[in-house]
Short mmCIF file of C-alpha atoms in Angstrom, two decimals:
data_model
loop_
_atom_site.label_atom_id
_atom_site.label_comp_id
_atom_site.label_asym_id
_atom_site.label_seq_id
_atom_site.Cartn_x
_atom_site.Cartn_y
_atom_site.Cartn_z
CA MET T 1 0.00 0.00 0.00
CA LYS T 2 1.42 3.39 -0.99
CA ILE T 3 1.37 5.88 1.86
CA THR T 4 0.92 9.50 0.79
CA PRO T 5 2.67 11.99 3.09
CA TYR T 6 0.40 14.53 4.71
CA LYS T 7 1.26 18.02 3.48
CA VAL T 8 0.97 21.11 5.63
CA LYS T 9 1.96 24.69 5.09
CA GLN T 10 4.52 26.32 7.33
CA SER T 11 3.54 28.05 10.53
CA LEU T 12 5.10 29.08 13.84
CA PHE T 13 4.85 25.56 15.23
CA TYR T 14 5.01 23.22 12.24
CA SER T 15 6.68 22.85 8.89
CA SER T 16 6.90 20.37 6.02
CA ARG T 17 9.19 18.92 3.36
CA GLU T 18 12.39 19.77 5.19
CA LYS T 19 15.72 18.38 3.95
CA TRP T 20 16.92 15.28 5.76
CA TRP T 21 20.19 16.82 6.96
CA PHE T 22 18.40 19.83 8.45
CA ILE T 23 16.17 17.52 10.48
CA GLY T 24 18.97 15.12 11.42
CA PHE T 25 21.45 17.68 12.71
CA SER T 26 18.70 19.67 14.42
CA MET T 27 17.70 16.55 16.37
CA LEU T 28 21.34 15.93 17.31
CA MET T 29 21.80 19.43 18.68
CA THR T 30 18.83 19.05 21.04
CA GLY T 31 20.62 16.31 22.97
CA GLY T 32 22.38 16.73 26.30
CA ILE T 33 25.47 18.50 24.93
CA LEU T 34 25.26 21.24 27.56
CA THR T 35 24.00 19.30 30.57
CA GLU T 36 25.61 15.88 30.18
CA PRO T 37 29.27 17.00 30.58
CA GLN T 38 28.36 18.70 33.86
CA MET T 39 26.85 15.46 35.14
CA ILE T 40 29.89 13.45 33.99
CA THR T 41 32.09 15.83 35.96
CA ALA T 42 29.95 15.40 39.07
CA PHE T 43 30.09 11.61 38.86
CA LEU T 44 33.86 11.70 38.28
CA LEU T 45 34.39 13.80 41.40
CA LYS T 46 32.24 11.34 43.34
CA GLY T 47 34.37 8.46 42.04
CA ASN T 48 31.28 6.91 40.46
CA LEU T 49 31.56 7.33 36.69
CA SER T 50 29.31 4.30 36.18
CA GLY T 51 26.49 6.36 37.72
CA MET T 52 26.26 8.09 34.32
CA TRP T 53 24.36 5.07 33.01
CA LEU T 54 21.39 6.79 34.63
CA VAL T 55 21.65 9.13 31.61
CA TRP T 56 23.50 7.02 29.05
CA SER T 57 20.93 4.22 29.20
CA ALA T 58 18.57 6.57 27.36
CA GLY T 59 20.55 5.61 24.26
CA LEU T 60 18.81 2.23 24.35
CA GLY T 61 15.43 3.96 24.29
CA LEU T 62 16.60 6.17 21.44
CA ALA T 63 17.68 3.11 19.45
CA PHE T 64 14.30 1.43 19.83
CA GLY T 65 12.51 4.71 19.17
CA ILE T 66 14.41 5.18 15.90
CA VAL T 67 13.59 1.69 14.70
CA PHE T 68 10.01 1.16 15.89
CA PHE T 69 8.45 4.63 15.86
CA ALA T 70 10.36 7.30 13.92
CA HIS T 71 8.99 6.29 10.50
CA LEU T 72 5.38 6.39 11.74
CA TRP T 73 5.34 10.10 12.61
CA ARG T 74 5.60 11.23 8.99
CA ARG T 75 2.49 9.21 8.10
CA LEU T 76 0.21 11.03 10.54
CA PRO T 77 -2.26 13.46 8.90
CA VAL T 78 -1.91 16.04 11.69
CA LYS T 79 0.14 19.20 12.15
CA THR T 80 1.67 18.74 15.62
CA GLU T 81 2.77 15.66 17.55
CA ASN T 82 0.18 16.13 20.32
CA GLU T 83 -2.67 15.92 17.79
CA LEU T 84 -1.82 12.24 17.52
CA LEU T 85 -4.00 11.83 20.61
CA ILE T 86 -7.20 13.00 18.92
CA TYR T 87 -6.38 11.02 15.79
CA ARG T 88 -5.49 7.75 17.57
CA PHE T 89 -8.13 7.83 20.35
CA SER T 90 -11.84 8.62 20.50
CA GLY T 91 -14.57 9.78 22.86
CA THR T 92 -14.43 11.93 25.98
CA GLY T 93 -11.18 10.32 27.07
CA SER T 94 -9.46 11.52 23.91
CA LYS T 95 -10.54 15.11 24.55
CA TRP T 96 -9.46 15.15 28.19
CA LEU T 97 -6.15 13.46 27.42
CA HIS T 98 -5.46 16.01 24.70
CA ILE T 99 -6.28 18.91 27.05
CA PHE T 100 -4.28 17.44 29.93
CA ARG T 101 -1.14 16.72 27.93
CA SER T 102 -1.29 20.10 26.18
CA LEU T 103 -1.29 21.95 29.51
CA TYR T 104 0.81 19.52 31.55
CA VAL T 105 3.64 19.03 29.06
CA GLY T 106 3.42 22.51 27.55
CA GLY T 107 3.11 24.34 30.87
CA ILE T 108 5.12 22.13 33.25
CA VAL T 109 7.32 19.52 31.58
CA ALA T 110 8.78 21.76 28.85
CA PRO T 111 9.58 24.62 31.27
CA LEU T 112 11.22 22.07 33.59
CA GLY T 113 13.35 20.87 30.68
CA MET T 114 14.27 24.45 29.86
CA SER T 115 15.22 25.08 33.48
CA MET T 116 17.86 22.33 33.23
CA VAL T 117 19.44 24.14 30.29
CA PHE T 118 19.04 27.54 31.96
CA LEU T 119 20.76 26.28 35.10
CA ALA T 120 23.64 24.73 33.17
CA PHE T 121 24.24 27.88 31.11
CA THR T 122 23.79 30.21 34.09
CA ARG T 123 26.75 28.44 35.74
CA VAL T 124 28.81 28.98 32.61
CA LEU T 125 28.15 32.73 32.52
CA GLU T 126 28.54 33.05 36.28
CA ILE T 127 32.04 31.57 36.33
CA LEU T 128 33.47 32.58 32.96
CA LEU T 129 32.22 36.17 33.05
CA ASN T 130 32.59 36.55 36.82
CA ILE T 131 29.03 37.74 37.39
CA SER T 132 26.46 36.72 39.98
CA PHE T 133 23.96 33.91 39.49
CA ASP T 134 21.10 36.43 39.43
CA GLN T 135 22.82 38.57 36.79
CA ALA T 136 23.52 35.54 34.61
CA LEU T 137 19.93 34.33 34.87
CA LEU T 138 18.58 37.79 34.04
CA ALA T 139 20.83 37.95 30.97
CA ILE T 140 19.52 34.56 29.84
CA PHE T 141 15.92 35.68 30.31
CA ILE T 142 16.47 38.82 28.21
CA ILE T 143 18.30 36.94 25.43
CA MET T 144 15.64 34.24 25.32
CA GLY T 145 12.90 36.87 25.28
CA LEU T 146 14.40 38.58 22.24
CA GLY T 147 14.89 35.26 20.47
CA THR T 148 11.23 34.39 20.97
CA PHE T 149 10.18 36.75 18.17
CA PHE T 150 12.16 34.68 15.64
CA ASN T 151 11.34 31.25 17.02
CA SER T 152 9.42 29.32 14.37
CA LEU T 153 9.99 25.61 13.75
CA ARG T 154 11.14 26.24 10.20
CA ASN T 155 13.69 28.83 11.35
CA ARG T 156 14.79 26.54 14.17
CA ILE T 157 15.60 23.63 11.89
CA ARG T 158 17.71 25.83 9.62
CA MET T 159 19.47 27.72 12.40
CA ASP T 160 20.28 24.49 14.20
CA PHE T 161 22.30 23.34 11.19
CA ILE T 162 24.29 26.58 11.18
CA TYR T 163 24.77 26.30 14.94
CA PHE T 164 26.04 22.75 14.43
CA LEU T 165 28.82 23.88 12.10
CA ILE T 166 29.91 26.68 14.45
CA PHE T 167 29.78 24.29 17.40
CA LEU T 168 32.14 21.80 15.77
CA ILE T 169 34.73 24.49 15.01
CA THR T 170 34.67 25.89 18.55
CA LEU T 171 34.78 22.38 20.03
CA LEU T 172 37.97 21.48 18.17
CA LEU T 173 39.62 24.79 19.08
CA ILE T 174 38.74 24.40 22.75
CA PHE T 175 39.89 20.79 22.88
CA TRP T 176 43.23 21.82 21.38
CA LEU T 177 43.63 24.61 23.95
CA LEU T 178 42.83 22.22 26.81
CA ASN T 179 45.55 19.88 25.61
CA VAL T 180 48.05 22.73 25.41
CA ARG T 181 47.20 24.41 28.72
CA LEU T 182 46.13 21.61 31.07
CA GLY T 183 47.66 18.44 29.67
CA SER T 184 47.27 15.56 27.28
CA ILE T 185 45.21 12.40 27.42
CA SER T 186 48.33 10.74 28.80
CA ASP T 187 48.11 13.09 31.79
CA ILE T 188 44.42 12.18 32.22
CA LYS T 189 45.36 8.49 32.22
CA ASP T 190 47.99 9.10 34.92
CA ALA T 191 45.45 11.06 36.99
CA ILE T 192 42.97 8.20 36.76
CA LYS T 193 45.55 5.64 37.83
CA GLY T 194 46.93 7.85 40.60
CA SER T 195 43.58 8.85 42.05
CA HIS T 196 42.27 7.46 45.33
CA LEU T 197 38.85 7.30 43.66
CA ASN T 198 37.76 4.07 41.99
CA PHE T 199 36.94 5.01 38.39
CA ARG T 200 35.03 2.38 36.43
CA LEU T 201 32.94 2.63 33.27
CA PHE T 202 30.94 -0.41 34.39
CA PRO T 203 30.35 -0.95 38.13
CA LYS T 204 31.75 -3.83 40.13
CA PHE T 205 29.50 -6.88 40.42
CA GLY T 206 27.67 -7.20 43.75
CA THR T 207 27.68 -3.50 44.61
CA ASN T 208 24.76 -1.09 44.88
CA ALA T 209 26.16 0.68 41.82
CA PHE T 210 25.95 -2.56 39.84
CA THR T 211 22.32 -3.11 40.85
CA ALA T 212 21.51 0.47 39.81
CA PHE T 213 23.25 -0.16 36.48
CA ILE T 214 21.07 -3.23 35.88
CA VAL T 215 17.92 -1.20 36.62
CA PHE T 216 19.01 1.59 34.29
CA ILE T 217 19.77 -0.65 31.28
CA SER T 218 17.00 -3.22 31.75
CA VAL T 219 14.02 -1.25 33.11
CA GLN T 220 14.42 2.51 33.26
CA TRP T 221 14.94 3.29 29.56
CA TRP T 222 11.60 1.80 28.49
CA ALA T 223 9.47 1.92 31.66
CA ALA T 224 10.42 5.45 32.75
CA GLY T 225 11.48 6.78 29.37
CA ILE T 226 9.19 7.98 26.60
CA ILE T 227 10.85 6.27 23.64
CA ASP T 228 8.36 6.83 20.82
CA LEU T 229 9.74 10.36 20.28
CA PRO T 230 6.59 12.41 21.13
CA SER T 231 8.45 15.69 21.63
CA THR T 232 10.56 18.09 19.58
CA GLU T 233 11.82 14.99 17.73
CA GLY T 234 8.33 13.91 16.69
CA GLN T 235 7.53 17.42 15.54
CA LYS T 236 10.63 17.47 13.30
CA LEU T 237 10.05 13.97 11.94
CA MET T 238 6.59 15.09 10.84
CA ALA T 239 8.31 17.84 8.83
CA ALA T 240 10.38 15.33 6.81
CA ARG T 241 9.91 15.15 3.05
CA SER T 242 8.84 11.51 3.22
CA SER T 243 8.87 8.46 5.47
CA GLU T 244 11.66 7.03 3.33
CA THR T 245 14.09 9.79 4.38
CA ILE T 246 13.53 9.27 8.11
CA ALA T 247 16.29 6.66 8.52
CA ARG T 248 18.69 8.93 6.64
CA SER T 249 17.78 11.90 8.85
CA ILE T 250 18.41 10.05 12.08
CA ILE T 251 21.30 7.67 11.46
CA LEU T 252 23.70 9.31 8.98
CA PRO T 253 24.29 12.54 10.98
CA ARG T 254 24.89 10.42 14.09
CA ILE T 255 27.75 8.61 12.40
CA LEU T 256 29.52 11.93 11.84
CA PHE T 257 28.62 13.29 15.24
CA ALA T 258 29.83 10.20 17.14
CA PHE T 259 33.44 11.41 16.94
CA PHE T 260 32.56 14.84 18.29
CA LEU T 261 30.40 13.33 21.05
CA ILE T 262 33.42 11.35 22.23
CA VAL T 263 35.51 14.54 22.23
CA ILE T 264 32.83 16.38 24.24
CA SER T 265 32.73 13.52 26.74
CA ILE T 266 36.52 13.57 27.19
CA ILE T 267 36.50 17.22 28.32
CA PRO T 268 35.01 16.50 31.81
CA PHE T 269 38.02 14.25 32.53
CA TYR T 270 40.22 17.37 32.55
CA ILE T 271 38.74 18.11 35.97
CA LEU T 272 41.21 15.49 37.23
CA LEU T 273 44.06 17.78 36.15
CA ILE T 274 42.76 20.79 38.08
CA GLU T 275 44.44 21.64 41.38
CA PRO T 276 42.21 19.99 44.05
CA SER T 277 42.27 23.08 46.27
CA LEU T 278 40.42 25.02 43.54
CA LEU T 279 37.51 22.61 43.86
CA ASN T 280 36.93 23.19 47.58
CA GLY T 281 33.39 24.37 48.18
CA VAL T 282 32.50 24.20 44.48
CA ASP T 283 29.37 22.35 43.39
CA LYS T 284 30.42 19.17 41.56
CA GLU T 285 28.37 19.95 38.47
CA THR T 286 29.59 23.56 38.40
CA ALA T 287 33.18 22.29 38.62
CA PHE T 288 32.99 21.42 34.93
CA VAL T 289 33.10 25.11 34.01
CA LEU T 290 36.29 25.55 36.09
CA ILE T 291 38.11 23.51 33.45
CA PHE T 292 37.62 26.35 30.98
CA LYS T 293 38.32 29.06 33.52
CA GLU T 294 41.71 27.51 34.30
CA ALA T 295 42.66 26.66 30.71
CA LEU T 296 41.54 29.75 28.82
CA VAL T 297 43.02 33.20 29.26
CA GLY T 298 41.90 36.67 28.26
CA ASN T 299 39.46 36.81 25.36
CA GLU T 300 39.73 33.05 24.91
CA LYS T 301 36.99 32.73 27.52
CA TRP T 302 34.56 34.20 25.00
CA LEU T 303 35.31 31.19 22.83
CA ALA T 304 33.97 29.02 25.67
CA VAL T 305 30.92 31.26 26.01
CA VAL T 306 30.16 30.78 22.30
CA PHE T 307 30.79 27.03 22.66
CA PHE T 308 28.26 26.72 25.48
CA SER T 309 25.77 29.23 24.11
CA ILE T 310 25.13 27.16 20.97
CA PRO T 311 23.61 24.07 22.65
CA PHE T 312 21.87 26.43 25.08
CA PHE T 313 20.12 28.36 22.31
CA VAL T 314 19.31 25.24 20.31
CA LEU T 315 17.74 23.24 23.12
CA SER T 316 16.03 26.18 24.83
CA HIS T 317 14.42 27.51 21.67
CA ASN T 318 13.37 24.03 20.55
CA LEU T 319 11.71 23.34 23.90
CA GLN T 320 10.14 26.78 23.85
CA ASN T 321 8.66 26.25 20.39
CA TRP T 322 7.39 22.79 21.33
CA SER T 323 5.79 24.19 24.48
CA GLY T 324 4.12 26.92 22.42
CA SER T 325 2.71 24.37 19.99
CA LEU T 326 1.15 22.46 22.88
CA LEU T 327 -0.36 25.50 24.58
CA VAL T 328 -1.49 27.37 21.46
CA GLN T 329 -1.83 25.04 18.47
CA ASN T 330 -3.28 22.25 20.62
CA PHE T 331 -5.09 23.88 23.55
CA TYR T 332 -5.92 27.45 22.54
CA LYS T 333 -6.96 26.69 18.95
CA HIS T 334 -8.86 23.51 19.77
CA TYR T 335 -10.74 24.65 22.86
CA ILE T 336 -10.76 28.47 23.04
CA ASN T 337 -10.63 29.97 19.54
CA SER T 338 -11.09 27.30 16.87
CA HIS T 339 -11.44 29.89 14.07
CA ALA T 340 -8.18 31.69 14.82
CA SER T 341 -6.05 32.53 11.80
CA ASP T 342 -2.38 31.55 11.55
CA LYS T 343 -1.44 35.19 12.06
CA HIS T 344 -3.48 35.38 15.26
CA LEU T 345 -2.03 32.08 16.49
CA SER T 346 1.47 33.39 15.84
CA VAL T 347 0.80 36.41 18.07
CA VAL T 348 -0.74 34.30 20.83
CA GLY T 349 2.06 31.78 20.41
CA THR T 350 4.72 34.43 20.88
CA PHE T 351 3.16 35.56 24.15
CA ALA T 352 2.78 31.95 25.28
CA MET T 353 6.46 31.29 24.61
CA LEU T 354 7.39 34.41 26.57
CA GLY T 355 5.34 33.05 29.46
CA VAL T 356 7.11 29.70 29.21
CA ILE T 357 10.59 31.22 29.52
CA SER T 358 9.36 33.28 32.47
CA LEU T 359 8.25 30.09 34.23
CA ALA T 360 11.50 28.33 33.31
CA THR T 361 13.46 31.26 34.77
CA ILE T 362 11.55 31.04 38.06
CA ILE T 363 12.15 27.27 38.27
CA THR T 364 15.86 27.80 37.57
CA PHE T 365 16.11 30.35 40.36
CA PHE T 366 15.03 27.71 42.88
CA SER T 367 17.01 24.81 41.36
CA ASP T 368 20.51 23.67 42.28
CA SER T 369 21.15 20.43 40.35
CA VAL T 370 20.82 19.34 36.74
CA LEU T 371 21.02 15.73 37.92
CA GLY T 372 18.23 16.37 40.42
CA ILE T 373 15.91 17.64 37.68
CA THR T 374 16.86 14.65 35.50
CA LYS T 375 15.92 12.23 38.26
CA TYR T 376 12.63 14.05 38.82
CA PHE T 377 11.82 13.71 35.12
CA LEU T 378 12.43 9.97 35.30
CA THR T 379 10.17 9.53 38.33
CA ILE T 380 7.23 11.42 36.79
CA THR T 381 7.39 9.20 33.71
CA ALA T 382 7.85 5.89 35.57
CA GLY T 383 5.34 3.37 34.23
CA VAL T 384 4.18 5.64 31.42
CA GLY T 385 6.61 4.31 28.82
CA PRO T 386 4.72 1.07 28.01
CA VAL T 387 1.53 2.99 27.16
CA PHE T 388 3.36 5.22 24.70
CA ILE T 389 4.93 2.12 23.13
CA LEU T 390 1.79 -0.01 22.86
CA ARG T 391 -0.56 2.71 21.59
CA TRP T 392 1.10 2.44 18.17
CA TYR T 393 0.71 -1.32 17.85
CA TRP T 394 -2.22 -2.51 19.96
CA HIS T 395 -5.82 -1.42 19.44
CA ARG T 396 -6.91 -1.99 23.06
CA VAL T 397 -4.81 0.84 24.50
CA ASN T 398 -7.25 3.72 24.91
CA ALA T 399 -7.11 7.36 25.97
CA TRP T 400 -8.04 6.58 29.57
CA ALA T 401 -5.06 4.23 29.86
CA GLN T 402 -2.61 6.96 28.84
CA LEU T 403 -4.38 9.62 30.91
CA SER T 404 -4.35 7.46 34.06
CA ALA T 405 -0.69 6.58 33.51
CA MET T 406 0.34 10.22 33.14
CA THR T 407 -1.68 11.49 36.11
CA MET T 408 -0.60 8.68 38.44
CA SER T 409 3.06 9.04 37.48
CA LEU T 410 2.79 12.75 38.33
CA ILE T 411 1.17 12.19 41.72
CA LEU T 412 2.82 9.01 43.02
CA PRO T 413 6.49 10.16 43.20
CA THR T 414 5.58 12.86 45.71
CA ALA T 415 3.39 10.45 47.67
CA TYR T 416 6.24 7.91 47.65
CA ASP T 417 8.73 10.43 49.07
CA LEU T 418 6.26 11.70 51.69
CA LEU T 419 5.49 8.18 52.87
CA PHE T 420 9.18 7.35 53.12
CA THR T 421 9.92 10.55 55.05
CA HIS T 422 6.95 10.64 57.42
CA THR T 423 5.91 7.03 58.04
CA ILE T 424 8.03 4.54 59.96
CA TRP T 425 6.48 1.38 58.51
CA TYR T 426 6.99 2.45 54.89
CA SER T 427 10.53 3.71 55.39
CA SER T 428 11.39 0.44 57.17
CA LEU T 429 9.87 -1.57 54.32
CA VAL T 430 11.80 0.39 51.67
CA ASN T 431 15.06 0.18 53.65
CA ASN T 432 14.63 -3.58 54.01
CA PHE T 433 14.15 -3.91 50.24
CA MET T 434 17.19 -1.71 49.63
CA ASN T 435 19.36 -3.88 51.88
CA TRP T 436 17.99 -7.14 50.48
CA LEU T 437 18.40 -6.10 46.83
CA HIS T 438 21.68 -4.15 47.36
CA MET T 439 19.91 -1.20 45.78
CA ASP T 440 19.92 2.54 46.43
CA TYR T 441 16.81 4.67 46.93
CA PHE T 442 16.37 5.99 43.38
CA PRO T 443 16.58 2.72 41.36
CA LEU T 444 14.17 1.02 43.78
CA LYS T 445 11.82 3.98 43.48
CA ILE T 446 11.82 3.63 39.68
CA ILE T 447 10.93 -0.06 39.91
CA ILE T 448 8.15 0.39 42.47
CA LEU T 449 6.59 3.40 40.73
CA SER T 450 6.78 1.74 37.30
CA THR T 451 5.07 -1.37 38.66
CA ILE T 452 2.27 0.51 40.44
CA VAL T 453 1.57 2.89 37.55
CA THR T 454 1.52 0.01 35.05
CA ILE T 455 -0.96 -1.97 37.16
CA ILE T 456 -3.20 1.11 37.44
CA TRP T 457 -3.30 1.94 33.73
CA ILE T 458 -3.94 -1.69 32.76
CA ILE T 459 -6.91 -1.87 35.17
CA VAL T 460 -8.23 1.47 33.86
CA MET T 461 -7.78 0.34 30.26
CA TYR T 462 -9.94 -2.76 30.71
CA ALA T 463 -12.47 -0.92 32.90
CA THR T 464 -13.18 1.75 30.27
CA PRO T 465 -14.63 1.54 26.74
CA PRO T 466 -12.22 0.75 23.90
CA THR T 467 -11.45 3.22 21.14
CA SER T 468 -14.14 3.28 18.46
CA LYS T 469 -13.64 0.95 15.50
CA PHE T 470 -13.91 3.87 13.09
CA THR T 471 -10.98 5.64 14.80
CA LEU T 472 -8.91 2.47 15.02
CA ASN T 473 -9.51 1.60 11.37
CA ARG T 474 -8.69 5.15 10.29
CA PHE T 475 -5.44 5.14 12.25
CA ALA T 476 -4.29 1.66 11.21
CA ASN T 477 -5.22 2.19 7.57
CA ARG T 478 -3.43 5.53 7.33
CA VAL T 479 -0.32 4.96 9.48
CA GLN T 480 0.16 1.26 8.63
CA PRO T 481 2.04 0.44 11.86
CA GLY T 482 1.41 -3.31 11.86
CA GLY T 483 0.59 -5.02 15.14
CA ARG T 484 -2.88 -5.92 16.42
CA TRP T 485 -5.73 -3.96 14.83
CA PRO T 486 -9.35 -4.75 13.84
CA ILE T 487 -8.49 -4.52 10.13
CA LYS T 488 -6.35 -6.97 8.16
CA ASN T 489 -4.35 -4.48 6.09
CA SER T 490 -2.66 -2.54 8.91
CA GLY T 491 0.88 -2.81 7.56
CA ASN T 492 3.79 -5.13 8.25
CA PHE T 493 5.21 -4.96 11.77
CA ASN T 494 8.46 -6.76 10.83
CA PHE T 495 9.09 -7.22 14.53
CA PHE T 496 12.13 -9.49 14.45
CA GLN T 497 13.86 -7.52 11.70
CA ARG T 498 13.30 -4.31 13.65
CA LEU T 499 14.44 -5.93 16.89
CA ILE T 500 17.76 -6.94 15.29
CA ILE T 501 18.30 -3.38 13.99
CA ALA T 502 17.40 -1.94 17.42
CA PHE T 503 19.98 -4.19 19.09
CA ILE T 504 22.62 -3.12 16.56
CA LEU T 505 21.91 0.56 17.26
CA SER T 506 21.77 -0.04 21.03
CA GLY T 507 25.15 -1.72 20.96
CA ASN T 508 26.56 1.17 18.94
CA PHE T 509 25.28 3.81 21.36
CA ILE T 510 26.88 1.91 24.25
CA LEU T 511 30.06 1.43 22.20
CA ILE T 512 30.58 5.21 22.05
CA TYR T 513 31.21 5.29 25.81
CA VAL T 514 33.40 2.20 25.65
CA ILE T 515 35.52 4.01 23.04
CA LEU T 516 35.60 7.05 25.34
CA TRP T 517 36.95 4.92 28.19
CA GLN T 518 39.56 3.28 25.96
CA LEU T 519 40.75 6.69 24.75
CA VAL T 520 41.24 8.20 28.21
CA ASN T 521 43.26 5.08 29.06
CA GLU T 522 45.40 5.55 25.91
CA PHE T 523 44.33 2.42 24.05
CA TYR T 524 44.41 4.30 20.78
CA ILE T 525 44.65 1.42 18.30
CA PHE T 526 41.83 -0.45 19.99
CA SER T 527 39.76 2.76 20.03
CA ILE T 528 40.27 3.27 16.29
CA LEU T 529 39.24 -0.31 15.57
CA LEU T 530 36.15 0.06 17.74
CA PHE T 531 35.22 3.32 16.04
CA ALA T 532 35.63 1.73 12.60
CA GLY T 533 33.33 -1.05 13.78
CA HIS T 534 30.89 1.56 15.02
CA VAL T 535 30.76 3.30 11.63
CA PHE T 536 30.41 0.04 9.72
CA THR T 537 27.58 -1.36 11.86
CA MET T 538 25.76 2.00 11.83
CA LEU T 539 25.82 1.93 8.03
CA VAL T 540 24.55 -1.65 8.10
CA ALA T 541 21.72 -0.60 10.45
CA TYR T 542 20.91 2.30 8.14
CA LYS T 543 20.58 0.07 5.07
CA LEU T 544 18.50 -2.49 6.97
CA LEU T 545 16.23 0.20 8.40
CA GLN T 546 15.71 1.78 4.99
CA LYS T 547 14.61 -1.59 3.66
CA VAL T 548 12.28 -2.46 6.53
CA ASN T 549 10.69 1.01 6.55
CA LYS T 550 9.39 0.63 3.01
CA PRO T 551 5.57 0.33 3.07
CA ASN T 552 5.80 -3.18 1.62
CA GLY T 553 8.93 -4.02 3.66
#
């Protein structure tokens, strides 16, 4: 069956027929380039590098998202990713889910995500420019406010590509300066070997860190991660020229960027070459910026400001635009002013985006840890992941299932913490489980919350009416996802072929950090061989995914 792409005209919050490299590099630049190095630094200073698998395990979710869901977004006949809900579901539940997610994600989740980026960049300006936290945050608010008036999705995708090129140049210059001023990789290797801290990429078997690692790579990435790309990624995939270019957009730029990602991840290791006395009283995440303060002199510090400002602008403006699309294109237009013109929506959208950065600024003012916000994100999505996965492939998942999962995952983390803090019986029970399982508080919390939320949404799903057959048939016939649907011609799932490709990509995303560890330990030949293997298998995955993504594949 030939699938005709849905065509839309450009607007503030959506676009169409974008070139594959624009989409691919734009998606790359919205990763954790700004926040992740700060977290690596914090874990290094704690002597617990393996704790980064809390973040790195998301690569597994990304791999499965690329293979099982990315190609489906372009087939949807809607303008924004959140409108999937009113196309896939039916009835009152569909309406309330659409309203809830528009306001919840647009007004809370997106500003929280922006606050992570604000906090990370505020630290950069505070230390490199020697200004106060308040002054740095005010400067960010003003800059973001001015940028709001140029923040359309179409502009974003194009500017992100330009930002990408500038970022690579500044990255290479900075890495060269760090080698000249602070030391070489050989010096990093000596610091690792001479440190009293126990640095390991993978934790030692039988420790609490090992148990946490198992939770992160086996449960967290799919149970507490939203892997079907319903965010800025989904919005950009819907702007692709065709479903056939999706694999090219996602995989080919990542092959090029893998080298630069390794370079970015090496930089936090330079903290081991900084005089320890300079780190006294400094927040472990903030310590990352000290690397640049010590290595760069005079106007060279502005090079670091440019280096950090690029991922800041890219991620902040992308989150801001996504938030605006949820609040305006999805909530305001659907439920307040359904006859609003695109010009009117652009004006309302601009004010909505200004409100979003105001909220993000307030959250940043009261925040002190990027890692803390990351953990909070994971707890408020615990148990939600399976609903987002199954809604594409199983007809029985209805709007009430997703709505109950999202509301319970928002409420239960706070209830969990309050019970642990204020009730003796519950804290004793949790502590006993922690001792028995050799597990810390956070991984156990993820498991318990994921289990409870999953049980709740399954009960709600079977206790409420299924999605109407008309809606299910319309979705399955148009999107052709495969899986279990009430019509016969719902597309080919190709489960086992996709599973093999997902495992190849997952292994490659993990391999990047193995290469990183080999490099900082000066195993150069082995690193080169591993990187060559990475490139080869990524190209294999690309060809396989192109083949399986064909409508008759």
